[in-house]
CSV table of C-alpha atoms in Angstrom, one decimal:
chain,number,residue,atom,x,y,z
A,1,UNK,CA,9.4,-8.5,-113.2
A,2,UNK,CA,12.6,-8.4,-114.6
A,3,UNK,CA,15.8,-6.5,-112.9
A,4,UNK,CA,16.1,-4.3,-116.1
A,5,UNK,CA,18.1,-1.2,-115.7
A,6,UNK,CA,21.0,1.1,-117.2
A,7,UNK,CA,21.6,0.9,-121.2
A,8,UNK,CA,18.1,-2.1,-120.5
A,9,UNK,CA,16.0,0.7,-119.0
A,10,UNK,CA,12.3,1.2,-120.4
A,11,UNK,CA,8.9,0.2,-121.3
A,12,UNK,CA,8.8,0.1,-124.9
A,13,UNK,CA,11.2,-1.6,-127.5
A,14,UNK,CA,10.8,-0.2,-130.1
A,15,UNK,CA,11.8,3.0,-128.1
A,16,UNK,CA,15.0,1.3,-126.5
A,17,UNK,CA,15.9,0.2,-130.1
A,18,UNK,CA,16.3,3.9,-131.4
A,19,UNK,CA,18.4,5.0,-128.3
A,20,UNK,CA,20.6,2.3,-129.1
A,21,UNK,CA,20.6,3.0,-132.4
A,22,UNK,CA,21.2,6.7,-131.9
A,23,UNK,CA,24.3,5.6,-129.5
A,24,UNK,CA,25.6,3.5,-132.4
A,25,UNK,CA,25.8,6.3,-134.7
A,26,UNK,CA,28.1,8.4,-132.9
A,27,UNK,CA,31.0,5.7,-132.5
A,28,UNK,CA,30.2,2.7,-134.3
A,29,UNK,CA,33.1,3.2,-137.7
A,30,UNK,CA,30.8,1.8,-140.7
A,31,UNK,CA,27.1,1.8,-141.5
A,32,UNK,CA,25.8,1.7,-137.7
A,33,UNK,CA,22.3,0.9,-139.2
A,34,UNK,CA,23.9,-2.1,-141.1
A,35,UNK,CA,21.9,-5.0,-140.6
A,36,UNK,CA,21.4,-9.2,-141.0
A,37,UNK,CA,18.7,-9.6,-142.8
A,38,UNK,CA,17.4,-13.8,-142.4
A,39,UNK,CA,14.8,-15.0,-145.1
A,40,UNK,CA,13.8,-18.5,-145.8
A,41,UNK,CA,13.5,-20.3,-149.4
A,42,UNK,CA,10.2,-22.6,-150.3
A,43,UNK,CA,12.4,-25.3,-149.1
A,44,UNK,CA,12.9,-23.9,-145.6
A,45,UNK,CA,16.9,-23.4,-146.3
A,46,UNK,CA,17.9,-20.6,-144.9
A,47,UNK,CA,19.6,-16.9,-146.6
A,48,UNK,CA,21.5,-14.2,-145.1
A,49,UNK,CA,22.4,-10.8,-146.5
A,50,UNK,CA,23.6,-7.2,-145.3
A,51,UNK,CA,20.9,-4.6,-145.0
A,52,UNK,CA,20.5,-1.1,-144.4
A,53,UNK,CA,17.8,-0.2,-141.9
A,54,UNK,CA,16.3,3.2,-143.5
A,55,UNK,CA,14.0,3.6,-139.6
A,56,UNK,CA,12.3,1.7,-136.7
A,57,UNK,CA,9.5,2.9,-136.7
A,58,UNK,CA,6.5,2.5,-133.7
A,59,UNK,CA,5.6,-1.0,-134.8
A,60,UNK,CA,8.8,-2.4,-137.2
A,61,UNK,CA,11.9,-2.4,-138.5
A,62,UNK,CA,12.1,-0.9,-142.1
A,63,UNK,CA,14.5,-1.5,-145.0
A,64,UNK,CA,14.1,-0.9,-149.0
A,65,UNK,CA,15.3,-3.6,-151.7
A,66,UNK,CA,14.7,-4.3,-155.6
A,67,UNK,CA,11.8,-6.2,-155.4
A,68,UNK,CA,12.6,-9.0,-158.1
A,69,UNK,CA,15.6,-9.7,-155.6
A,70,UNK,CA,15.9,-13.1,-154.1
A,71,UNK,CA,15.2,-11.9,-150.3
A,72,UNK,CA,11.9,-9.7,-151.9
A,73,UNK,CA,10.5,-12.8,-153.2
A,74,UNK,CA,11.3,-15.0,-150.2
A,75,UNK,CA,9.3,-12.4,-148.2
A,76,UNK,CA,6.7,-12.6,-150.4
A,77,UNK,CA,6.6,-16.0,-150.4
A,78,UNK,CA,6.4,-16.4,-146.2
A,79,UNK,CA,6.0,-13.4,-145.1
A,80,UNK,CA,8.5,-13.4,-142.3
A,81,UNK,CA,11.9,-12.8,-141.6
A,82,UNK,CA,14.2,-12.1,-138.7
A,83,UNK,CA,17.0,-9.6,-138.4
A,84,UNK,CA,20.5,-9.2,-136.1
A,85,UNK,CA,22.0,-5.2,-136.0
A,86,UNK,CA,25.7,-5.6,-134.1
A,87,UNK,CA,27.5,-2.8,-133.2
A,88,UNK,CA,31.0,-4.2,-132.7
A,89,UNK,CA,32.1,-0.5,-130.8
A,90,UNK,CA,29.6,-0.7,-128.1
A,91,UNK,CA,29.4,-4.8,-127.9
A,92,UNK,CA,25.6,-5.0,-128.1
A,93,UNK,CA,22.9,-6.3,-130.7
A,94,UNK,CA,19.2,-6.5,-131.1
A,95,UNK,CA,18.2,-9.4,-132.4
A,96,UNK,CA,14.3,-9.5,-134.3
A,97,UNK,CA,12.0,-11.8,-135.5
A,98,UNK,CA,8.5,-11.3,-137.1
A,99,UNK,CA,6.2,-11.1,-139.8
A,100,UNK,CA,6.5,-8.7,-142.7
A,101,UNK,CA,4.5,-6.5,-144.6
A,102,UNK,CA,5.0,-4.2,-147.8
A,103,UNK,CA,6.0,-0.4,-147.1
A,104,UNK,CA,3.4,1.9,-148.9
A,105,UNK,CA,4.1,3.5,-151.7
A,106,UNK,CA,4.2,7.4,-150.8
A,107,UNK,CA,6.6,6.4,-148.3
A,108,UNK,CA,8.9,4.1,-150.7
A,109,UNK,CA,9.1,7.4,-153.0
A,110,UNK,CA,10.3,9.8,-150.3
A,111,UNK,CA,12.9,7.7,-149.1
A,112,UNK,CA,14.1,6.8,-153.0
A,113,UNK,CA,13.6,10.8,-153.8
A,114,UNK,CA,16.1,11.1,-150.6
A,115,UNK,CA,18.4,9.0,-152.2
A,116,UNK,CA,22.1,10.9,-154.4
A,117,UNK,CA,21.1,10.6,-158.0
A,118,UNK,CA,23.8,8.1,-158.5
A,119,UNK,CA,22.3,5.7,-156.2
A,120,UNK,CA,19.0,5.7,-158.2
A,121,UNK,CA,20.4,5.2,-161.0
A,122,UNK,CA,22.3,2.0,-159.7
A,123,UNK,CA,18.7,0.6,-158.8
A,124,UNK,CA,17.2,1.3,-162.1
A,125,UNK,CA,20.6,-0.2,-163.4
A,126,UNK,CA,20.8,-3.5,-161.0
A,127,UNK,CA,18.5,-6.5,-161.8
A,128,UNK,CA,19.3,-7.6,-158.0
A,129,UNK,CA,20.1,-11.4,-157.9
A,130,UNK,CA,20.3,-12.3,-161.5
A,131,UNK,CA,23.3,-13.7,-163.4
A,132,UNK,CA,25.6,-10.9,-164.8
A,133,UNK,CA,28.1,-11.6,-167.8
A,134,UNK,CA,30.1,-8.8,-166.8
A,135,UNK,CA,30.9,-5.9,-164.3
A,136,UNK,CA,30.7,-3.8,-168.0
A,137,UNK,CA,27.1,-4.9,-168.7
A,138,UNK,CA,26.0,-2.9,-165.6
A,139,UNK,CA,28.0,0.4,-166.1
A,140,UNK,CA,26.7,0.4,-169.7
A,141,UNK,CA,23.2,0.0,-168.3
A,142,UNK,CA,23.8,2.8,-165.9
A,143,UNK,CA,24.8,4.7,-168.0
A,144,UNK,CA,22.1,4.6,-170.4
A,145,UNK,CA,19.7,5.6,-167.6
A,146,UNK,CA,21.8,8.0,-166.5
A,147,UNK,CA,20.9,9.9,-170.3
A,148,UNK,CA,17.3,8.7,-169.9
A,149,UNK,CA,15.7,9.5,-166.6
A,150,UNK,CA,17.2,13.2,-165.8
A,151,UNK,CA,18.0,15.4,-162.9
A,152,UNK,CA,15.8,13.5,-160.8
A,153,UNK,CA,15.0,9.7,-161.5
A,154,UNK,CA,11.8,8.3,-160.3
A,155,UNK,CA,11.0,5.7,-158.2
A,156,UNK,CA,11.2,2.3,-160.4
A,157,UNK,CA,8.1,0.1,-159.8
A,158,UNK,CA,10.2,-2.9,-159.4
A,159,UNK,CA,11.9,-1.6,-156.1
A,160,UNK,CA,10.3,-0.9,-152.4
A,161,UNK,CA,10.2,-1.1,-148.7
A,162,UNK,CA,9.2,-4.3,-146.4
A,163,UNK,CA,8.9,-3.6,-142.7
A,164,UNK,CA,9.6,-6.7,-140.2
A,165,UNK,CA,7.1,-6.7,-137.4
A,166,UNK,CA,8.4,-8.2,-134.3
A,167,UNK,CA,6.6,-10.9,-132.2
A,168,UNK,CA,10.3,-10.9,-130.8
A,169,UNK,CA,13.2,-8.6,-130.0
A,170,UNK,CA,15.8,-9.5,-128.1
A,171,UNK,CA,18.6,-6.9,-126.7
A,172,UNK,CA,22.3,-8.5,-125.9
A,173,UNK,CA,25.3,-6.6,-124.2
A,174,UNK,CA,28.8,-8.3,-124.0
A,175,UNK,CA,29.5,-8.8,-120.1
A,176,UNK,CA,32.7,-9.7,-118.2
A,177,UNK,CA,33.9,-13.5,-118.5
A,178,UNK,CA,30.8,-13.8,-120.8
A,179,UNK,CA,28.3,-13.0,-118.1
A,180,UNK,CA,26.4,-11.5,-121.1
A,181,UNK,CA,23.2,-10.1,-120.2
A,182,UNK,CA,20.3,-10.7,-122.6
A,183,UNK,CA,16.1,-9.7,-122.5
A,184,UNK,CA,14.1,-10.5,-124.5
A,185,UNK,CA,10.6,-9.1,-125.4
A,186,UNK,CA,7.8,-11.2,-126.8
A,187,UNK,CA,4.2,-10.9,-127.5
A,188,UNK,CA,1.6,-13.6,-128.7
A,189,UNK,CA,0.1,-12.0,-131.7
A,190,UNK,CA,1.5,-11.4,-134.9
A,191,UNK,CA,0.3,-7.5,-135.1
A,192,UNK,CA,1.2,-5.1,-133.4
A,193,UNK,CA,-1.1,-4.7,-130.8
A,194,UNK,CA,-0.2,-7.5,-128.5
A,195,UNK,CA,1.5,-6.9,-124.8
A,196,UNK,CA,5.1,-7.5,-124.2
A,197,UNK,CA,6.5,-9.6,-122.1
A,198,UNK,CA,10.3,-9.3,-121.1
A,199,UNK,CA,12.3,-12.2,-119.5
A,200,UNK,CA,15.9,-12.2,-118.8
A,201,UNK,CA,18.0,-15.3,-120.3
A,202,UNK,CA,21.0,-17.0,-119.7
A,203,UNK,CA,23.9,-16.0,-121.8
């Protein structure tokens, strides 16, 4: 048994990981659900990109992208990736790693329908990760959909959710003389239906 306790307290992550969260957005400056987002390529070398996390849910971590982007197809391609959120203003982070699976489509279309018109314009607009010639290519393009898809732009096929589920999460707060405290919680299986265990680490 670990001597978990204070801002550590609880038996579920996933649980923890929202009260964090929720502590984050009332004093972290910028994007408190800004997150790392680690994908490998089909020669194991590694990427790393900002994300937004759109929830944690009761088994992941969820985020949206374009899906022709170069993270969607290294996803596809292993089916794993790992995450770090930071919150400079409270000097913690949740570090995640796990297998990935594809958000369902009823719930990719309410959170794009949530979305300011402009902003789904911009992803009809963007083809994420390929060359542009110029920064006036994609305004043009923007604004052509802008005349095309109306008051309230659909979904595009091309763009969607993935949701990381964790076989590890590890919480991290900044102690004094970097007498960090860390804990990390880790199951066998690579659902969501396996028991955690938590250990404490050395900083």
């Amino acid at each position: 048994m670990t001597d978990r306790k204070g801002i550590f307290a609880g038996d579920d992550p996933f649980d923890l990981a929202r009260l964090w969260m929720t502590e984050a957005e009332s004093v972290e400056l910028n994007d408190p659900s800004a997150a790392a987002l680690a994908t490998v390529d089909s020669l194991g070398r590694p990427n790393v990109r900002m994300v937004l996390l759109k929830g944690i849910e009761i088994d992941g971590f969820v985020f949206y992208t374009n899906l022709g982007s170069r993270k969607a197809q290294e996803i596809r391609a292993t089916s794993a990736a790992a995450l770090v959120i930071h919150w400079k203003s409270l000097r913690r982070q949740i570090r995640v790693r796990g297998r990935t699976e594809s958000v369902d489509d009823a719930s990719a279309d309410a959170y794009f329908a949530s979305r300011s018109r402009a902003s789904r314009i911009g992803a009809w607009a963007s083809r994420q990760s390929r060359p542009l010639s110029s920064r006036t290519v994609l305004t043009d393009r923007a604004g052509e959909f802008a005349k095309t898809l109306g008051d309230d732009p659909p979904r595009p096929e091309f763009w969607g959710g993935f949701r990381v589920v964790p076989f590890e999460i590890e919480f991290w707060a900044n102690g004094d003389h970097r007498l960090h405290d860390r804990f990390r919680w880790s199951r066998d299986d690579d659902g969501n239906s396996g028991a955690w265990s938590v250990s404490r680490l050395n900083p």
